[in-house]
mmCIF file of C-alpha atoms and ligand atoms in Angstrom:
data_model
loop_
_atom_site.group_PDB
_atom_site.id
_atom_site.type_symbol
_atom_site.label_atom_id
_atom_site.label_comp_id
_atom_site.label_asym_id
_atom_site.label_seq_id
_atom_site.Cartn_x
_atom_site.Cartn_y
_atom_site.Cartn_z
ATOM 1 C CA UNK T 939 14.369 7.151 -29.357
ATOM 2 C CA UNK T 940 15.340 8.547 -26.301
ATOM 3 C CA UNK T 941 14.813 11.867 -24.479
ATOM 4 C CA UNK T 942 16.645 13.901 -22.635
ATOM 5 C CA UNK T 943 14.603 15.101 -19.722
ATOM 6 C CA UNK T 944 14.383 18.460 -17.535
ATOM 7 C CA UNK T 945 13.059 17.354 -14.158
ATOM 8 C CA UNK T 946 11.828 19.128 -11.710
ATOM 9 C CA UNK T 947 10.952 18.343 -8.341
ATOM 10 C CA UNK T 948 9.044 18.839 -5.419
ATOM 11 C CA UNK T 949 10.204 17.581 -1.476
ATOM 12 C CA UNK T 950 13.714 16.759 -0.718
ATOM 13 C CA UNK T 951 13.080 14.360 2.302
ATOM 14 C CA UNK T 952 13.830 10.869 1.942
ATOM 15 C CA UNK T 953 12.615 9.914 -0.675
ATOM 16 C CA UNK T 954 13.939 12.934 -2.415
ATOM 17 C CA UNK T 955 17.249 12.342 -1.978
ATOM 18 C CA UNK T 956 17.097 8.462 -2.839
ATOM 19 C CA UNK T 957 15.999 9.778 -6.197
ATOM 20 C CA UNK T 958 19.047 12.029 -6.311
ATOM 21 C CA UNK T 959 21.458 9.665 -5.509
ATOM 22 C CA UNK T 960 19.703 6.454 -7.709
ATOM 23 C CA UNK T 961 19.756 8.771 -10.589
ATOM 24 C CA UNK T 962 23.320 9.965 -10.313
ATOM 25 C CA UNK T 963 24.557 6.498 -9.395
ATOM 26 C CA UNK T 964 22.836 5.140 -12.810
ATOM 27 C CA UNK T 965 24.264 6.065 -16.100
ATOM 28 C CA UNK T 966 21.989 5.453 -19.151
ATOM 29 C CA UNK T 967 18.168 7.464 -17.115
ATOM 30 C CA UNK T 968 18.415 10.570 -19.998
ATOM 31 C CA UNK T 969 17.358 12.911 -17.049
ATOM 32 C CA UNK T 970 18.983 15.743 -14.790
ATOM 33 C CA UNK T 971 16.945 17.475 -11.634
ATOM 34 C CA UNK T 972 16.593 21.632 -12.671
ATOM 35 C CA UNK T 973 14.912 22.276 -9.393
ATOM 36 C CA UNK T 974 14.058 21.237 -6.270
ATOM 37 C CA UNK T 975 10.820 22.945 -4.836
ATOM 38 C CA UNK T 976 10.906 22.538 -0.775
ATOM 39 C CA UNK T 977 9.387 24.307 1.878
ATOM 40 C CA UNK T 978 11.687 25.395 4.811
ATOM 41 C CA UNK T 979 14.692 27.933 4.065
ATOM 42 C CA UNK T 980 16.983 26.943 6.883
ATOM 43 C CA UNK T 981 17.184 23.228 6.948
ATOM 44 C CA UNK T 982 21.020 22.695 5.784
ATOM 45 C CA UNK T 983 20.944 20.934 2.301
ATOM 46 C CA UNK T 984 23.473 18.312 1.187
ATOM 47 C CA UNK T 985 23.500 19.204 -2.183
ATOM 48 C CA UNK T 986 24.397 23.394 -3.488
ATOM 49 C CA UNK T 987 21.984 25.908 -2.851
ATOM 50 C CA UNK T 988 21.310 26.959 -6.718
ATOM 51 C CA UNK T 989 18.913 24.105 -7.172
ATOM 52 C CA UNK T 990 16.109 25.160 -4.741
ATOM 53 C CA UNK T 991 13.759 26.920 -5.058
ATOM 54 C CA UNK T 992 11.215 27.927 -2.857
ATOM 55 C CA UNK T 993 8.459 29.000 -5.155
ATOM 56 C CA UNK T 994 6.453 26.249 -7.104
ATOM 57 C CA UNK T 995 6.026 28.569 -9.982
ATOM 58 C CA UNK T 996 9.203 27.875 -10.256
ATOM 59 C CA UNK T 997 9.284 24.859 -11.317
ATOM 60 C CA UNK T 998 5.479 24.539 -12.741
ATOM 61 C CA UNK T 999 5.940 27.461 -14.778
ATOM 62 C CA UNK T 1000 9.006 27.143 -16.323
ATOM 63 C CA UNK T 1001 8.717 25.773 -20.115
ATOM 64 C CA UNK T 1002 12.200 24.087 -20.018
ATOM 65 C CA UNK T 1003 11.371 21.510 -17.238
ATOM 66 C CA UNK T 1004 9.290 17.865 -18.620
ATOM 67 C CA UNK T 1005 9.189 16.305 -16.336
ATOM 68 C CA UNK T 1006 7.215 17.270 -12.487
ATOM 69 C CA UNK T 1007 8.361 14.736 -10.508
ATOM 70 C CA UNK T 1008 5.794 15.190 -6.848
ATOM 71 C CA UNK T 1009 7.470 13.159 -3.417
ATOM 72 C CA UNK T 1010 6.510 15.523 -0.931
ATOM 73 C CA UNK T 1011 4.425 14.774 2.394
ATOM 74 C CA UNK T 1012 0.505 16.549 2.222
ATOM 75 C CA UNK T 1013 -1.475 14.328 0.058
ATOM 76 C CA UNK T 1014 -4.583 17.899 -0.590
ATOM 77 C CA UNK T 1015 -0.873 20.018 -1.310
ATOM 78 C CA UNK T 1016 0.687 17.151 -3.759
ATOM 79 C CA UNK T 1017 -2.607 16.910 -5.601
ATOM 80 C CA UNK T 1018 -2.751 20.497 -6.143
ATOM 81 C CA UNK T 1019 0.770 20.433 -7.487
ATOM 82 C CA UNK T 1020 -0.020 16.905 -9.681
ATOM 83 C CA UNK T 1021 -3.069 19.133 -11.511
ATOM 84 C CA UNK T 1022 -0.984 22.206 -12.455
ATOM 85 C CA UNK T 1023 2.024 20.431 -13.692
ATOM 86 C CA UNK T 1024 -0.631 18.385 -16.292
ATOM 87 C CA UNK T 1025 -2.746 20.659 -17.145
ATOM 88 C CA UNK T 1026 0.559 23.414 -17.809
ATOM 89 C CA UNK T 1027 1.143 20.521 -20.169
ATOM 90 C CA UNK T 1028 4.151 18.425 -17.814
ATOM 91 C CA UNK T 1029 4.289 15.053 -17.540
ATOM 92 C CA UNK T 1030 4.649 13.848 -13.436
ATOM 93 C CA UNK T 1031 5.909 10.807 -11.248
ATOM 94 C CA UNK T 1032 4.530 10.634 -8.167
ATOM 95 C CA UNK T 1033 5.184 8.081 -4.746
ATOM 96 C CA UNK T 1034 2.300 9.990 -3.147
ATOM 97 C CA UNK T 1035 -0.138 7.307 -2.212
ATOM 98 C CA UNK T 1036 -2.620 9.065 -0.385
ATOM 99 C CA UNK T 1037 -2.658 11.746 -2.392
ATOM 100 C CA UNK T 1038 -3.170 8.971 -5.659
ATOM 101 C CA UNK T 1039 -5.875 6.658 -3.603
ATOM 102 C CA UNK T 1040 -8.185 10.043 -2.336
ATOM 103 C CA UNK T 1041 -7.407 11.069 -6.121
ATOM 104 C CA UNK T 1042 -7.138 8.251 -8.376
ATOM 105 C CA UNK T 1043 -9.892 8.699 -10.738
ATOM 106 C CA UNK T 1044 -9.397 12.593 -11.141
ATOM 107 C CA UNK T 1045 -5.849 11.669 -12.011
ATOM 108 C CA UNK T 1046 -7.253 8.947 -14.410
ATOM 109 C CA UNK T 1047 -9.606 11.763 -16.112
ATOM 110 C CA UNK T 1048 -6.425 14.462 -16.254
ATOM 111 C CA UNK T 1049 -4.104 12.075 -18.253
ATOM 112 C CA UNK T 1050 -6.740 11.026 -20.128
ATOM 113 C CA UNK T 1051 -8.100 14.894 -20.638
ATOM 114 C CA UNK T 1052 -4.522 16.941 -21.333
ATOM 115 C CA UNK T 1053 -2.784 13.678 -22.604
ATOM 116 C CA UNK T 1054 0.215 13.832 -20.654
ATOM 117 C CA UNK T 1055 0.890 10.482 -17.755
ATOM 118 C CA UNK T 1056 0.772 10.052 -14.439
ATOM 119 C CA UNK T 1057 3.025 7.222 -13.328
ATOM 120 C CA UNK T 1058 3.400 6.079 -9.615
ATOM 121 C CA UNK T 1059 5.472 2.980 -9.390
ATOM 122 C CA UNK T 1060 6.879 4.116 -6.013
ATOM 123 C CA UNK T 1061 3.851 4.438 -4.582
ATOM 124 C CA UNK T 1062 2.877 0.634 -4.317
ATOM 125 C CA UNK T 1063 5.541 -1.527 -2.477
ATOM 126 C CA UNK T 1064 8.376 0.457 -2.902
ATOM 127 C CA UNK T 1065 11.050 -0.677 -5.173
ATOM 128 C CA UNK T 1066 8.501 -3.956 -6.152
ATOM 129 C CA UNK T 1067 7.353 -3.358 -9.873
ATOM 130 C CA UNK T 1068 4.128 -4.595 -9.316
ATOM 131 C CA UNK T 1069 2.027 -1.364 -11.535
ATOM 132 C CA UNK T 1070 3.845 -2.166 -14.755
ATOM 133 C CA UNK T 1071 3.096 -5.677 -14.095
ATOM 134 C CA UNK T 1072 -0.476 -5.590 -13.608
ATOM 135 C CA UNK T 1073 -0.835 -3.469 -16.433
ATOM 136 C CA UNK T 1074 1.798 -4.942 -19.075
ATOM 137 C CA UNK T 1075 2.192 -8.633 -17.661
ATOM 138 C CA UNK T 1076 -1.417 -9.556 -16.070
ATOM 139 C CA UNK T 1077 -3.351 -7.500 -19.291
ATOM 140 C CA UNK T 1078 -4.705 -11.031 -20.323
ATOM 141 C CA UNK T 1079 -4.812 -13.075 -17.273
ATOM 142 C CA UNK T 1080 -7.864 -13.131 -15.516
ATOM 143 C CA UNK T 1081 -6.867 -11.906 -12.006
ATOM 144 C CA UNK T 1082 -8.751 -13.306 -9.206
ATOM 145 C CA UNK T 1083 -6.623 -12.093 -6.003
ATOM 146 C CA UNK T 1084 -3.991 -9.706 -5.639
ATOM 147 C CA UNK T 1085 -2.568 -10.131 -1.747
ATOM 148 C CA UNK T 1086 0.584 -9.203 0.554
ATOM 149 C CA UNK T 1087 2.101 -7.367 2.936
ATOM 150 C CA UNK T 1088 2.386 -3.557 1.549
ATOM 151 C CA UNK T 1089 3.580 -2.117 4.737
ATOM 152 C CA UNK T 1090 7.630 -1.763 5.295
ATOM 153 C CA UNK T 1091 7.321 0.023 8.782
ATOM 154 C CA UNK T 1092 5.316 -2.541 10.416
ATOM 155 C CA UNK T 1093 6.968 -5.690 9.284
ATOM 156 C CA UNK T 1094 9.606 -3.967 10.189
ATOM 157 C CA UNK T 1095 7.648 -4.155 13.550
ATOM 158 C CA UNK T 1096 6.528 -7.453 13.460
ATOM 159 C CA UNK T 1097 9.560 -8.787 12.740
ATOM 160 C CA UNK T 1098 11.546 -6.935 15.483
ATOM 161 C CA UNK T 1099 8.631 -8.041 18.166
ATOM 162 C CA UNK T 1100 8.946 -11.605 17.172
ATOM 163 C CA UNK T 1101 12.116 -12.475 15.489
ATOM 164 C CA UNK T 1102 14.476 -10.613 18.578
ATOM 165 C CA UNK T 1103 11.468 -9.784 21.367
ATOM 166 C CA UNK T 1104 11.967 -5.962 21.220
ATOM 167 C CA UNK T 1105 9.157 -4.242 22.314
ATOM 168 C CA UNK T 1106 6.808 -2.529 19.894
ATOM 169 C CA UNK T 1107 7.161 1.123 20.720
ATOM 170 C CA UNK T 1108 11.283 0.546 20.047
ATOM 171 C CA UNK T 1109 10.983 -1.586 16.884
ATOM 172 C CA UNK T 1110 8.752 1.640 15.765
ATOM 173 C CA UNK T 1111 10.662 3.826 16.935
ATOM 174 C CA UNK T 1112 13.493 2.559 15.083
ATOM 175 C CA UNK T 1113 11.527 2.037 11.731
ATOM 176 C CA UNK T 1114 10.773 6.118 11.736
ATOM 177 C CA UNK T 1115 14.621 6.309 12.697
ATOM 178 C CA UNK T 1116 15.017 4.836 8.951
ATOM 179 C CA UNK T 1117 13.248 6.549 7.255
ATOM 180 C CA UNK T 1118 10.402 3.838 6.906
ATOM 181 C CA UNK T 1119 7.202 5.308 8.508
ATOM 182 C CA UNK T 1120 5.405 7.963 8.033
ATOM 183 C CA UNK T 1121 5.378 11.296 9.071
ATOM 184 C CA UNK T 1122 1.994 10.485 10.954
ATOM 185 C CA UNK T 1123 3.379 6.846 11.836
ATOM 186 C CA UNK T 1124 -0.195 5.701 12.819
ATOM 187 C CA UNK T 1125 -0.609 5.587 8.985
ATOM 188 C CA UNK T 1126 1.802 2.771 8.961
ATOM 189 C CA UNK T 1127 0.375 0.846 12.398
ATOM 190 C CA UNK T 1128 -3.184 2.024 12.019
ATOM 191 C CA UNK T 1129 -3.298 0.127 7.942
ATOM 192 C CA UNK T 1130 -4.236 2.886 6.457
ATOM 193 C CA UNK T 1131 -1.110 3.208 4.663
ATOM 194 C CA UNK T 1132 -0.984 -0.215 3.058
ATOM 195 C CA UNK T 1133 -4.681 0.330 2.558
ATOM 196 C CA UNK T 1134 -4.017 3.449 0.648
ATOM 197 C CA UNK T 1135 -1.762 0.963 -2.130
ATOM 198 C CA UNK T 1136 -4.683 -2.034 -1.883
ATOM 199 C CA UNK T 1137 -6.785 0.872 -3.704
ATOM 200 C CA UNK T 1138 -4.225 1.938 -6.485
ATOM 201 C CA UNK T 1139 -3.979 -1.779 -6.714
ATOM 202 C CA UNK T 1140 -7.189 -2.576 -7.039
ATOM 203 C CA UNK T 1141 -7.531 -0.693 -10.299
ATOM 204 C CA UNK T 1142 -4.885 -1.534 -12.021
ATOM 205 C CA UNK T 1143 -5.417 -5.557 -10.783
ATOM 206 C CA UNK T 1144 -9.627 -5.187 -11.558
ATOM 207 C CA UNK T 1145 -10.428 -1.912 -12.991
ATOM 208 C CA UNK T 1146 -12.202 -0.038 -10.512
ATOM 209 C CA UNK T 1147 -11.816 3.534 -8.387
ATOM 210 C CA UNK T 1148 -12.760 2.100 -5.058
ATOM 211 C CA UNK T 1149 -12.560 4.854 -2.282
ATOM 212 C CA UNK T 1150 -10.423 4.146 0.461
ATOM 213 C CA UNK T 1151 -12.603 4.917 3.042
ATOM 214 C CA UNK T 1152 -14.812 1.945 1.711
ATOM 215 C CA UNK T 1153 -12.057 0.152 2.590
ATOM 216 C CA UNK T 1154 -11.781 -1.782 5.773
ATOM 217 C CA UNK T 1155 -8.565 -1.359 7.895
ATOM 218 C CA UNK T 1156 -7.354 -2.638 10.934
ATOM 219 C CA UNK T 1157 -4.313 -2.445 12.249
ATOM 220 C CA UNK T 1158 -1.245 -4.097 14.096
ATOM 221 C CA UNK T 1159 -1.278 -1.163 17.107
ATOM 222 C CA UNK T 1160 -3.704 -3.642 19.400
ATOM 223 C CA UNK T 1161 -1.761 -6.866 19.108
ATOM 224 C CA UNK T 1162 -1.171 -7.668 22.593
ATOM 225 C CA UNK T 1163 1.319 -10.035 24.459
ATOM 226 C CA UNK T 1164 -1.013 -12.676 24.392
ATOM 227 C CA UNK T 1165 -1.714 -12.661 20.444
ATOM 228 C CA UNK T 1166 2.326 -12.645 20.057
ATOM 229 C CA UNK T 1167 1.978 -16.085 23.038
ATOM 230 C CA UNK T 1168 -0.762 -17.770 20.765
ATOM 231 C CA UNK T 1169 1.473 -17.761 17.657
ATOM 232 C CA UNK T 1170 4.407 -18.972 19.523
ATOM 233 C CA UNK T 1171 2.508 -21.450 20.760
ATOM 234 C CA UNK T 1172 1.034 -22.849 17.472
ATOM 235 C CA UNK T 1173 4.018 -21.909 15.373
ATOM 236 C CA UNK T 1174 2.470 -19.100 13.902
ATOM 237 C CA UNK T 1175 3.556 -15.566 13.231
ATOM 238 C CA UNK T 1176 1.681 -12.324 12.990
ATOM 239 C CA UNK T 1177 1.648 -10.130 9.347
ATOM 240 C CA UNK T 1178 -0.713 -7.319 8.367
ATOM 241 C CA UNK T 1179 -1.844 -8.618 4.485
ATOM 242 C CA UNK T 1180 -3.798 -6.635 2.071
ATOM 243 C CA UNK T 1181 -5.777 -8.458 0.113
ATOM 244 C CA UNK T 1182 -8.525 -8.054 -3.062
ATOM 245 C CA UNK T 1183 -10.090 -10.638 -4.139
ATOM 246 C CA UNK T 1184 -12.936 -10.598 -7.259
ATOM 247 C CA UNK T 1185 -15.209 -13.481 -5.967
ATOM 248 C CA UNK T 1186 -18.197 -14.175 -8.676
ATOM 249 C CA UNK T 1187 -18.851 -10.497 -9.491
ATOM 250 C CA UNK T 1188 -18.002 -8.691 -6.300
ATOM 251 C CA UNK T 1189 -14.165 -7.094 -5.793
ATOM 252 C CA UNK T 1190 -13.706 -7.616 -2.162
ATOM 253 C CA UNK T 1191 -10.948 -5.932 -0.519
ATOM 254 C CA UNK T 1192 -9.612 -5.345 2.977
ATOM 255 C CA UNK T 1193 -6.239 -4.572 5.610
ATOM 256 C CA UNK T 1194 -5.424 -6.803 8.296
ATOM 257 C CA UNK T 1195 -2.991 -8.376 10.697
ATOM 258 C CA UNK T 1196 -3.432 -11.938 10.025
ATOM 259 C CA UNK T 1197 -1.929 -15.916 11.772
ATOM 260 C CA UNK T 1198 0.233 -16.868 9.701
ATOM 261 C CA UNK T 1199 2.316 -20.305 9.683
ATOM 262 C CA UNK T 1200 5.722 -20.033 10.065
ATOM 263 C CA UNK T 1201 6.436 -22.175 7.053
ATOM 264 C CA UNK T 1202 4.086 -20.125 5.182
ATOM 265 C CA UNK T 1203 5.683 -18.020 2.088
ATOM 266 C CA UNK T 1204 4.834 -14.985 4.159
ATOM 267 C CA UNK T 1205 6.176 -15.681 7.055
ATOM 268 C CA UNK T 1206 9.418 -15.455 5.805
ATOM 269 C CA UNK T 1207 9.543 -11.839 4.188
ATOM 270 C CA UNK T 1208 11.044 -10.019 6.874
ATOM 271 C CA UNK T 1209 11.906 -6.133 8.322
ATOM 272 C CA UNK T 1210 10.816 -3.952 5.450
ATOM 273 C CA UNK T 1211 10.758 -5.739 2.645
ATOM 274 C CA UNK T 1212 7.213 -6.234 0.591
ATOM 275 C CA UNK T 1213 5.521 -8.808 -0.651
ATOM 276 C CA UNK T 1214 2.991 -9.243 -3.682
ATOM 277 C CA UNK T 1215 1.427 -12.433 -4.247
ATOM 278 C CA UNK T 1216 -0.793 -12.110 -7.986
ATOM 279 C CA UNK T 1217 -3.141 -15.097 -8.910
ATOM 280 C CA UNK T 1218 -4.675 -15.548 -12.234
ATOM 281 C CA UNK T 1219 -6.651 -18.042 -13.596
ATOM 282 C CA UNK T 1220 -4.472 -19.495 -15.995
ATOM 283 C CA UNK T 1221 -1.004 -18.493 -14.074
ATOM 284 C CA UNK T 1222 -1.868 -19.579 -10.751
ATOM 285 C CA UNK T 1223 0.454 -17.769 -8.117
ATOM 286 C CA UNK T 1224 3.343 -15.399 -8.668
ATOM 287 C CA UNK T 1225 4.892 -13.810 -6.124
ATOM 288 C CA UNK T 1226 6.773 -10.267 -6.167
ATOM 289 C CA UNK T 1227 9.319 -9.580 -3.024
ATOM 290 C CA UNK T 1228 10.881 -6.706 -2.695
ATOM 291 C CA UNK T 1229 12.141 -3.283 -0.738
ATOM 292 C CA UNK T 1230 8.936 -1.605 0.310
ATOM 293 C CA UNK T 1231 10.252 1.483 1.880
ATOM 294 C CA UNK T 1232 13.735 3.338 2.251
ATOM 295 C CA UNK T 1233 15.144 6.386 0.289
ATOM 296 C CA UNK T 1234 16.959 4.638 -2.209
ATOM 297 C CA UNK T 1235 14.578 1.355 -2.577
ATOM 298 C CA UNK T 1236 11.613 3.424 -3.349
ATOM 299 C CA UNK T 1237 14.410 6.401 -5.408
ATOM 300 C CA UNK T 1238 14.938 3.648 -7.857
ATOM 301 C CA UNK T 1239 11.266 3.050 -8.395
ATOM 302 C CA UNK T 1240 10.802 7.045 -9.111
ATOM 303 C CA UNK T 1241 13.658 6.573 -11.374
ATOM 304 C CA UNK T 1242 12.331 3.490 -13.315
ATOM 305 C CA UNK T 1243 9.243 5.646 -13.783
ATOM 306 C CA UNK T 1244 11.638 8.663 -15.231
ATOM 307 C CA UNK T 1245 13.311 6.460 -17.051
ATOM 308 C CA UNK T 1246 9.714 4.986 -19.167
ATOM 309 C CA UNK T 1247 8.899 8.356 -19.373
ATOM 310 C CA UNK T 1248 11.268 8.998 -21.721
ATOM 311 C CA UNK T 1249 10.554 6.350 -24.262
ATOM 312 C CA UNK T 1250 7.084 7.837 -23.670
ATOM 313 C CA UNK T 1251 5.310 5.188 -20.980
ATOM 314 C CA UNK T 1252 1.876 6.236 -19.671
ATOM 315 C CA UNK T 1253 -0.657 3.499 -17.923
ATOM 316 C CA UNK T 1254 -3.248 2.294 -20.230
ATOM 317 C CA UNK T 1255 -5.436 1.400 -17.357
ATOM 318 C CA UNK T 1256 -6.037 -1.859 -19.644
ATOM 319 C CA UNK T 1257 -8.862 -3.252 -16.745
ATOM 320 C CA UNK T 1258 -10.636 -0.439 -17.210
ATOM 321 C CA UNK T 1259 -11.024 -0.383 -21.055
ATOM 322 C CA UNK T 1260 -12.061 -4.042 -20.304
ATOM 323 C CA UNK T 1261 -14.925 -2.543 -18.955
ATOM 324 C CA UNK T 1262 -16.058 -5.133 -16.584
ATOM 325 C CA UNK T 1263 -16.534 -2.570 -13.368
ATOM 326 C CA UNK T 1264 -17.470 -5.173 -10.974
ATOM 327 C CA UNK T 1265 -18.826 -3.632 -8.044
ATOM 328 C CA UNK T 1266 -16.446 -3.112 -4.411
ATOM 329 C CA UNK T 1267 -18.254 -5.000 -1.668
ATOM 330 C CA UNK T 1268 -17.413 -5.172 2.203
ATOM 331 C CA UNK T 1269 -20.154 -7.803 2.670
ATOM 332 C CA UNK T 1270 -18.377 -11.070 3.332
ATOM 333 C CA UNK T 1271 -17.437 -13.232 6.259
ATOM 334 C CA UNK T 1272 -13.725 -14.792 7.289
ATOM 335 C CA UNK T 1273 -12.424 -15.987 10.187
ATOM 336 C CA UNK T 1274 -10.761 -14.110 12.959
ATOM 337 C CA UNK T 1275 -9.438 -14.686 16.148
ATOM 338 C CA UNK T 1276 -10.776 -12.049 18.810
ATOM 339 C CA UNK T 1277 -9.229 -11.529 22.011
ATOM 340 C CA UNK T 1278 -10.486 -8.666 24.811
ATOM 341 C CA UNK T 1279 -10.452 -8.694 28.542
ATOM 342 C CA UNK T 1280 -12.574 -11.270 30.720
ATOM 343 C CA UNK T 1281 -16.620 -9.179 30.323
ATOM 344 C CA UNK T 1282 -16.326 -7.368 27.602
ATOM 345 C CA UNK T 1283 -19.819 -7.839 25.907
ATOM 346 C CA UNK T 1284 -18.546 -9.792 22.912
ATOM 347 C CA UNK T 1285 -20.222 -13.298 22.762
ATOM 348 C CA UNK T 1286 -20.025 -16.294 20.971
ATOM 349 C CA UNK T 1287 -23.475 -15.067 18.762
ATOM 350 C CA UNK T 1288 -21.757 -12.600 17.446
ATOM 351 C CA UNK T 1289 -20.043 -14.444 14.590
ATOM 352 C CA UNK T 1290 -21.940 -16.333 12.141
ATOM 353 C CA UNK T 1291 -19.749 -19.995 12.421
ATOM 354 C CA UNK T 1292 -18.132 -19.830 16.298
ATOM 355 C CA UNK T 1293 -15.548 -22.321 16.063
ATOM 356 C CA UNK T 1294 -13.901 -22.124 19.516
ATOM 357 C CA UNK T 1295 -12.415 -20.642 22.279
ATOM 358 C CA UNK T 1296 -10.777 -20.401 25.978
ATOM 359 C CA UNK T 1297 -9.343 -18.046 28.474
ATOM 360 C CA UNK T 1298 -6.930 -17.055 30.535
ATOM 361 C CA UNK T 1299 -4.904 -14.821 32.717
ATOM 362 C CA UNK T 1300 -8.489 -12.768 32.654
ATOM 363 C CA UNK T 1301 -8.540 -12.579 28.747
ATOM 364 C CA UNK T 1302 -10.970 -14.587 26.276
ATOM 365 C CA UNK T 1303 -10.084 -15.657 22.988
ATOM 366 C CA UNK T 1304 -12.542 -16.438 19.928
ATOM 367 C CA UNK T 1305 -12.939 -17.683 16.409
ATOM 368 C CA UNK T 1306 -14.741 -18.456 13.978
ATOM 369 C CA UNK T 1307 -16.575 -16.818 10.759
ATOM 370 C CA UNK T 1308 -17.602 -13.290 10.796
ATOM 371 C CA UNK T 1309 -19.175 -10.407 8.761
ATOM 372 C CA UNK T 1310 -15.645 -7.994 7.847
ATOM 373 C CA UNK T 1311 -17.992 -5.513 9.383
ATOM 374 C CA UNK T 1312 -18.381 -6.474 11.847
ATOM 375 C CA UNK T 1313 -14.798 -6.768 12.575
ATOM 376 C CA UNK T 1314 -14.286 -3.974 12.190
ATOM 377 C CA UNK T 1315 -16.315 -2.596 14.923
ATOM 378 C CA UNK T 1316 -14.785 -4.946 17.692
ATOM 379 C CA UNK T 1317 -11.306 -3.373 15.705
ATOM 380 C CA UNK T 1318 -12.250 -0.259 16.912
ATOM 381 C CA UNK T 1319 -12.981 -0.597 20.616
ATOM 382 C CA UNK T 1320 -10.496 -0.598 23.496
ATOM 383 C CA UNK T 1321 -8.679 -3.382 24.077
ATOM 384 C CA UNK T 1322 -9.495 -5.331 21.754
ATOM 385 C CA UNK T 1323 -7.146 -6.548 19.338
ATOM 386 C CA UNK T 1324 -8.616 -8.542 15.938
ATOM 387 C CA UNK T 1325 -6.664 -11.087 14.033
ATOM 388 C CA UNK T 1326 -7.426 -12.712 10.959
ATOM 389 C CA UNK T 1327 -7.198 -16.775 11.133
ATOM 390 C CA UNK T 1328 -4.746 -18.632 9.481
ATOM 391 C CA UNK T 1329 -6.979 -20.574 6.746
ATOM 392 C CA UNK T 1330 -9.250 -17.544 6.189
ATOM 393 C CA UNK T 1331 -11.620 -19.643 4.543
ATOM 394 C CA UNK T 1332 -13.290 -16.662 2.999
ATOM 395 C CA UNK T 1333 -16.809 -16.796 2.096
ATOM 396 C CA UNK T 1334 -18.806 -13.414 0.982
ATOM 397 C CA UNK T 1335 -21.868 -12.813 2.925
ATOM 398 C CA UNK T 1336 -24.768 -14.719 2.592
ATOM 399 C CA UNK T 1337 -26.673 -11.305 1.199
ATOM 400 C CA UNK T 1338 -24.930 -12.287 -1.964
ATOM 401 C CA UNK T 1339 -25.653 -15.788 -1.873
ATOM 402 C CA UNK T 1340 -22.398 -16.482 -2.860
ATOM 403 C CA UNK T 1341 -19.912 -19.088 -1.095
ATOM 404 C CA UNK T 1342 -16.483 -19.329 -2.218
ATOM 405 C CA UNK T 1343 -13.985 -21.416 -0.206
ATOM 406 C CA UNK T 1344 -10.171 -19.693 -0.656
ATOM 407 C CA UNK T 1345 -7.361 -20.085 1.906
ATOM 408 C CA UNK T 1346 -4.461 -17.583 2.972
HETATM 409 N N1 HSE W 1497 5.353 4.262 5.753
HETATM 410 C C1 HSE W 1497 5.924 3.348 4.196
HETATM 411 C C2 HSE W 1497 5.957 1.965 4.346
HETATM 412 C C3 HSE W 1497 6.506 4.028 3.267
HETATM 413 O O1 HSE W 1497 6.192 1.471 5.600
HETATM 414 O O2 HSE W 1497 5.988 1.099 3.781
HETATM 415 C C4 HSE W 1497 6.798 3.523 2.035
HETATM 416 O O3 HSE W 1497 5.638 3.532 1.125
#
C-alpha cells in the first residue's frame, strides 16, 4: 500500500527547485514538501516564504516529516544532516555524490543499524536509473565492467569544443550558466565529480567500498590544441570516461580522458548527456543513456527515489551480501598518448611498451602502454596532457601476473 509521505528538504538550489517542479507536475507520487531548509535569508524565493526555515532542527526534529531530502552543496554538512535524520528515524534521499563517496561505508552501516533507507539515484549520472538496475536487474549476472560518461559538464564542454569549435573557457562558462557545473567547477573538469560517482557505482557493481582518494582521476583541463588537432586528423573525438573492471580477483577503476573513434557509441553521447555501459558475463553489453546534469533531470531521479520510499524500497547492497570483496588495485597498464612541450624529461623508456610518437611545433607526442600511477604522475605536471588511446588494451600490471586484453 502506498504511503503519503511528508518531506523536509535541505537546499533550494538547482536540484531542489527541480524537485519542487517535477513533484508538482507529477501525479501519482504520494508525497508533499512540508519545509525547505535554506541558509541564505535574503535571497528572493520563487515560492511562498512559509515553506522555508533556516533551522535544521525544524526538519530533523519534526515527527511529522518521514523523509529528509538532502540537496545541499557542502558534503560534510550534508553527512551530518543525513546521519542525524537516520538517527531520528527518518528515511533519506540525497544526490550528494561527494558526501556519498566519502562516507559510503558509514551510510551503509547507518541503514543497517537504524533500519532506515538512504536512496541516492540522482547522485550517479543524473536521470539514468543505474543504481537500481545494478541492484535489481544485475543481481544475477556476473558484471565484468562498468564504464561511460559520468559527468555532464565536461561532456558539454567537449561537445562544444569539438562540434562548435567554441573555446574551452566559453564552453565552461555556459555549463555553469546552465546549472550543470559544480559550484567549484574544478571538481568537474579535473575529474573528481565523475570519480565520486564511480566510487558509488563500484560498490553497487562489485560489492566493495573504495575510498575516492584511492581512485585515480585525470581531467580534461589540460587538453591542448595539439590534442584536438590530433583527434580531428584521426577521426577521433575525446570523452572523459569513468570505468571499473574486474580482472581475475581485482577491481580496477579510474577516470581519464580518452580518444574515442567517431563511430564509437560514446562519441554520439553529446552535451550534458551521460552514458553507462554495463558488461556482464551472460547479458554482455548493455548501455544506458540519459541526461546526467540539470535541474529537472536530476530532480526527476530524486523524485523517483521518493516514490520508491512510498513502497518501502531500500538498497539491499546485494553484491556486498554475495561476499566476494575483491580488492581494489591501481596495478594496471593502460595504453595512452602523452603530449608535452619538447625538452620535457618524459622519455620512451618510461613506457612499459613504447608504440610510437612524433614531434612538431615544439610539442612531443608519445604513445604506449604505461603504468596507471605513472600516468597520474605525468598528468600532474605543468603542460603535460594525458589521453587514453582509443584501444585501451587494458592489462593488469606484471606484479599481479594476470594479463587480459580488453578493448575500449
Ligand atoms: N556537475 C555535475 C555534472 C552535476 O556536470 O555531471 C551532476 O552530477
